[in-house]
Amino acid sequence: MKYAFISDIHGNAVALEAVLEHIKKQEVDKIIVLGDICYRGPEPKKSLELVRSLQTEVVKGNADEWIVRGVKSGEVPEDVLELMNKERAWAFTQLEPSDTDYLQGLPHSIQLDLEKVKVSVFHATPDSLFDIILPNEEDEIIEKSLMTTEAQVYIYGHIHVPYIRFLKGKIVINTGSVGLPFDGLSKASYAIVECNAGNIKTSIERVTYDKERVIELYKEVGYPNAEMMSNIIYHGKR
């Protein structure tokens, strides 16, 4: 079985379409979505429609939670709280009540069995939508934060920095971000896990998409924070 894991689309439907087209060529059996579907991009509705059309398992991200109920004090630096809620309010107006109901009802984690390989899937950690676990964390932090369920592979998103790490006979994977990469490479990112007769093959895939079109869309739709978000899209980092 070959699975693709995509996360952190952030309303960038242009990047998502490019990734889905790339996945088709990889002969993937199934796509799993790790959250942050709509918020901070110019096409929240289209991004959600594309995800829902996959008819697959989707876990909730912090940005999905924000779409439903807004960004609260203490969740982001106070100097950007007002702006981020303006962005959230804009995205909220682009969606239908059925869309926000869908986001609200998403699970925080799922467990998969890929050819007898147990895979734990979540957005940030199994217990939090907001905790940040970086690639260079100490082994003890990785174990305590991410490896809290019995599995052989742990897959998450949230930090927008893809990596694969091997720890005590287990595999930890961050998918990176489809729509808003932060690692300085302005290409969409996703992960593939292939399991066959107990063997495991993993990879991080990077996909080129039309960044200029996304930047145009931020302006066309009157996005509240178009300049900053366009810079992130162009440079692939904050």
Tab-separated table of N, CA and C in Angstrom, residues 119-190:
chain	number	residue	atom	x	y	z
A	119	VAL	N	0.377	3.183	11.909
A	119	VAL	CA	0.749	4.568	11.644
A	119	VAL	C	-0.149	5.492	12.464
A	120	SER	N	0.467	6.387	13.221
A	120	SER	CA	-0.261	7.375	14.018
A	120	SER	C	-0.199	8.718	13.296
A	121	VAL	N	-1.366	9.322	13.077
A	121	VAL	CA	-1.473	10.543	12.271
A	121	VAL	C	-2.152	11.639	13.076
A	122	PHE	N	-1.553	12.820	13.092
A	122	PHE	CA	-2.109	13.957	13.826
A	122	PHE	C	-1.528	15.235	13.242
A	123	HIS	N	-2.051	16.378	13.670
A	123	HIS	CA	-1.600	17.639	13.088
A	123	HIS	C	-0.353	18.196	13.769
A	124	ALA	N	-0.407	18.395	15.079
A	124	ALA	CA	0.723	18.969	15.816
A	124	ALA	C	1.317	17.951	16.781
A	125	THR	N	0.510	17.468	17.721
A	125	THR	CA	0.833	16.310	18.551
A	125	THR	C	-0.474	15.552	18.771
A	126	PRO	N	-0.430	14.329	19.276
A	126	PRO	CA	-1.683	13.620	19.531
A	126	PRO	C	-2.580	14.308	20.555
A	127	ASP	N	-1.993	15.157	21.391
A	127	ASP	CA	-2.755	15.768	22.479
A	127	ASP	C	-3.009	17.259	22.296
A	128	SER	N	-2.458	17.865	21.245
A	128	SER	CA	-2.577	19.310	21.074
A	128	SER	C	-2.602	19.678	19.599
A	129	LEU	N	-3.400	20.695	19.286
A	129	LEU	CA	-3.401	21.256	17.933
A	129	LEU	C	-2.367	22.369	17.784
A	130	PHE	N	-1.750	22.783	18.886
A	130	PHE	CA	-0.938	23.991	18.888
A	130	PHE	C	0.539	23.795	19.234
A	131	ASP	N	0.891	22.705	19.919
A	131	ASP	CA	2.278	22.498	20.325
A	131	ASP	C	3.197	22.430	19.104
A	132	ILE	N	4.394	22.984	19.246
A	132	ILE	CA	5.361	23.026	18.146
A	132	ILE	C	6.527	22.100	18.466
A	133	ILE	N	6.688	21.053	17.657
A	133	ILE	CA	7.786	20.109	17.810
A	133	ILE	C	8.660	20.215	16.560
A	134	LEU	N	9.858	20.760	16.728
A	134	LEU	CA	10.743	21.047	15.607
A	134	LEU	C	11.621	19.839	15.259
A	135	PRO	N	12.236	19.836	14.087
A	135	PRO	CA	13.034	18.674	13.662
A	135	PRO	C	14.223	18.356	14.562
A	136	ASN	N	14.792	19.372	15.204
A	136	ASN	CA	16.013	19.178	15.992
A	136	ASN	C	15.765	19.033	17.486
A	137	GLU	N	14.542	18.697	17.871
A	137	GLU	CA	14.244	18.518	19.286
A	137	GLU	C	15.024	17.320	19.852
A	138	GLU	N	15.275	17.351	21.146
A	138	GLU	CA	15.914	16.224	21.811
A	138	GLU	C	15.040	14.974	21.686
A	139	ASP	N	15.708	13.807	21.670
A	139	ASP	CA	14.971	12.544	21.547
A	139	ASP	C	13.852	12.436	22.575
A	140	GLU	N	14.134	12.835	23.794
A	140	GLU	CA	13.162	12.714	24.881
A	140	GLU	C	11.903	13.533	24.597
A	141	ILE	N	12.080	14.713	24.003
A	141	ILE	CA	10.922	15.553	23.681
A	141	ILE	C	10.100	14.929	22.561
A	142	ILE	N	10.783	14.407	21.546
A	142	ILE	CA	10.082	13.732	20.458
A	142	ILE	C	9.261	12.568	21.000
A	143	GLU	N	9.874	11.751	21.828
A	143	GLU	CA	9.173	10.591	22.391
A	143	GLU	C	7.984	11.016	23.238
A	144	LYS	N	8.194	11.976	24.123
A	144	LYS	CA	7.144	12.398	25.046
A	144	LYS	C	5.999	13.103	24.331
A	145	SER	N	6.296	13.849	23.280
A	145	SER	CA	5.286	14.678	22.613
A	145	SER	C	4.574	13.969	21.468
A	146	LEU	N	5.312	13.188	20.679
A	146	LEU	CA	4.752	12.621	19.453
A	146	LEU	C	4.469	11.126	19.535
A	147	MET	N	5.295	10.394	20.301
A	147	MET	CA	5.225	8.933	20.276
A	147	MET	C	4.450	8.407	21.476
A	148	THR	N	3.245	8.921	21.643
A	148	THR	CA	2.443	8.584	22.831
A	148	THR	C	1.485	7.430	22.589
A	149	THR	N	1.366	6.964	21.370
A	149	THR	CA	0.540	5.797	21.061
A	149	THR	C	1.433	4.724	20.457
A	150	GLU	N	0.964	3.495	20.473
A	150	GLU	CA	1.744	2.383	19.931
A	150	GLU	C	1.668	2.394	18.408
A	151	ALA	N	2.795	2.668	17.767
A	151	ALA	CA	2.859	2.712	16.308
A	151	ALA	C	4.306	2.524	15.869
A	152	GLN	N	4.471	2.302	14.582
A	152	GLN	CA	5.811	2.219	13.997
A	152	GLN	C	6.181	3.482	13.237
A	153	VAL	N	5.154	4.209	12.798
A	153	VAL	CA	5.375	5.453	12.062
A	153	VAL	C	4.471	6.530	12.653
A	154	TYR	N	5.045	7.720	12.872
A	154	TYR	CA	4.306	8.873	13.399
A	154	TYR	C	4.408	9.994	12.380
A	155	ILE	N	3.252	10.532	11.965
A	155	ILE	CA	3.237	11.539	10.897
A	155	ILE	C	2.452	12.753	11.361
A	156	TYR	N	3.062	13.934	11.186
A	156	TYR	CA	2.384	15.168	11.571
A	156	TYR	C	2.727	16.306	10.611
A	157	GLY	N	2.078	17.452	10.809
A	157	GLY	CA	2.300	18.637	9.984
A	157	GLY	C	2.650	19.818	10.876
A	158	HIS	N	1.907	20.908	10.728
A	158	HIS	CA	1.909	22.058	11.638
A	158	HIS	C	3.120	22.981	11.534
A	159	ILE	N	4.340	22.445	11.478
A	159	ILE	CA	5.531	23.301	11.533
A	159	ILE	C	5.990	23.775	10.164
A	160	HIS	N	5.425	23.237	9.088
A	160	HIS	CA	5.729	23.668	7.715
A	160	HIS	C	7.192	23.415	7.330
A	161	VAL	N	7.837	22.490	8.013
A	161	VAL	CA	9.229	22.127	7.720
A	161	VAL	C	9.296	20.602	7.620
A	162	PRO	N	9.467	20.048	6.420
A	162	PRO	CA	9.434	18.596	6.274
A	162	PRO	C	10.727	17.938	6.742
A	163	TYR	N	10.571	16.747	7.317
A	163	TYR	CA	11.756	15.949	7.662
A	163	TYR	C	11.335	14.512	7.931
A	164	ILE	N	12.309	13.619	7.895
A	164	ILE	CA	12.127	12.219	8.290
A	164	ILE	C	13.217	11.903	9.302
A	165	ARG	N	12.811	11.342	10.429
A	165	ARG	CA	13.744	11.062	11.511
A	165	ARG	C	13.504	9.644	12.037
A	166	PHE	N	14.583	8.938	12.358
A	166	PHE	CA	14.498	7.573	12.871
A	166	PHE	C	14.915	7.584	14.332
A	167	LEU	N	14.068	7.014	15.179
A	167	LEU	CA	14.291	7.085	16.620
A	167	LEU	C	13.819	5.799	17.292
A	168	LYS	N	14.768	5.048	17.847
A	168	LYS	CA	14.474	3.820	18.596
A	168	LYS	C	13.610	2.849	17.797
A	169	GLY	N	13.986	2.661	16.552
A	169	GLY	CA	13.280	1.723	15.698
A	169	GLY	C	11.967	2.221	15.150
A	170	LYS	N	11.643	3.480	15.382
A	170	LYS	CA	10.414	4.089	14.873
A	170	LYS	C	10.765	5.176	13.863
A	171	ILE	N	9.769	5.589	13.087
A	171	ILE	CA	9.950	6.633	12.083
A	171	ILE	C	9.039	7.807	12.411
A	172	VAL	N	9.606	9.003	12.438
A	172	VAL	CA	8.842	10.236	12.637
A	172	VAL	C	8.945	11.055	11.357
A	173	ILE	N	7.800	11.455	10.840
A	173	ILE	CA	7.766	12.197	9.579
A	173	ILE	C	6.971	13.482	9.752
A	174	ASN	N	7.519	14.581	9.286
A	174	ASN	CA	6.723	15.793	9.104
A	174	ASN	C	6.532	16.009	7.613
A	175	THR	N	5.286	16.222	7.223
A	175	THR	CA	4.946	16.340	5.806
A	175	THR	C	5.416	17.640	5.175
A	176	GLY	N	5.733	18.655	6.008
A	176	GLY	CA	5.880	19.993	5.460
A	176	GLY	C	4.516	20.538	5.077
A	177	SER	N	4.516	21.606	4.303
A	177	SER	CA	3.271	22.291	3.955
A	177	SER	C	3.022	22.286	2.449
A	178	VAL	N	1.786	21.962	2.084
A	178	VAL	CA	1.381	22.080	0.682
A	178	VAL	C	1.375	23.540	0.248
A	179	GLY	N	0.744	24.395	1.049
A	179	GLY	CA	0.459	25.747	0.584
A	179	GLY	C	1.301	26.856	1.144
A	180	LEU	N	2.128	26.568	2.180
A	180	LEU	CA	2.831	27.655	2.848
A	180	LEU	C	4.140	27.143	3.471
A	181	PRO	N	5.091	26.671	2.650
A	181	PRO	CA	6.341	26.136	3.206
A	181	PRO	C	7.163	27.215	3.909
A	182	PHE	N	7.848	26.792	4.991
A	182	PHE	CA	8.660	27.713	5.788
A	182	PHE	C	10.149	27.376	5.756
A	183	ASP	N	10.562	26.409	4.951
A	183	ASP	CA	11.961	25.962	5.005
A	183	ASP	C	12.857	26.624	3.965
A	184	GLY	N	12.342	27.651	3.301
A	184	GLY	CA	13.144	28.379	2.327
A	184	GLY	C	13.087	27.816	0.917
A	185	LEU	N	12.386	26.715	0.730
A	185	LEU	CA	12.188	26.145	-0.601
A	185	LEU	C	10.724	26.347	-0.969
A	186	SER	N	10.480	27.239	-1.904
A	186	SER	CA	9.103	27.645	-2.199
A	186	SER	C	8.421	26.668	-3.155
A	187	LYS	N	8.392	25.409	-2.732
A	187	LYS	CA	7.690	24.353	-3.449
A	187	LYS	C	6.783	23.636	-2.458
A	188	ALA	N	5.634	23.208	-2.934
A	188	ALA	CA	4.726	22.456	-2.073
A	188	ALA	C	5.393	21.176	-1.592
A	189	SER	N	5.006	20.725	-0.398
A	189	SER	CA	5.633	19.559	0.205
A	189	SER	C	4.577	18.563	0.677
A	190	TYR	N	4.885	17.282	0.506
A	190	TYR	CA	4.049	16.228	1.093
A	190	TYR	C	4.895	14.979	1.287
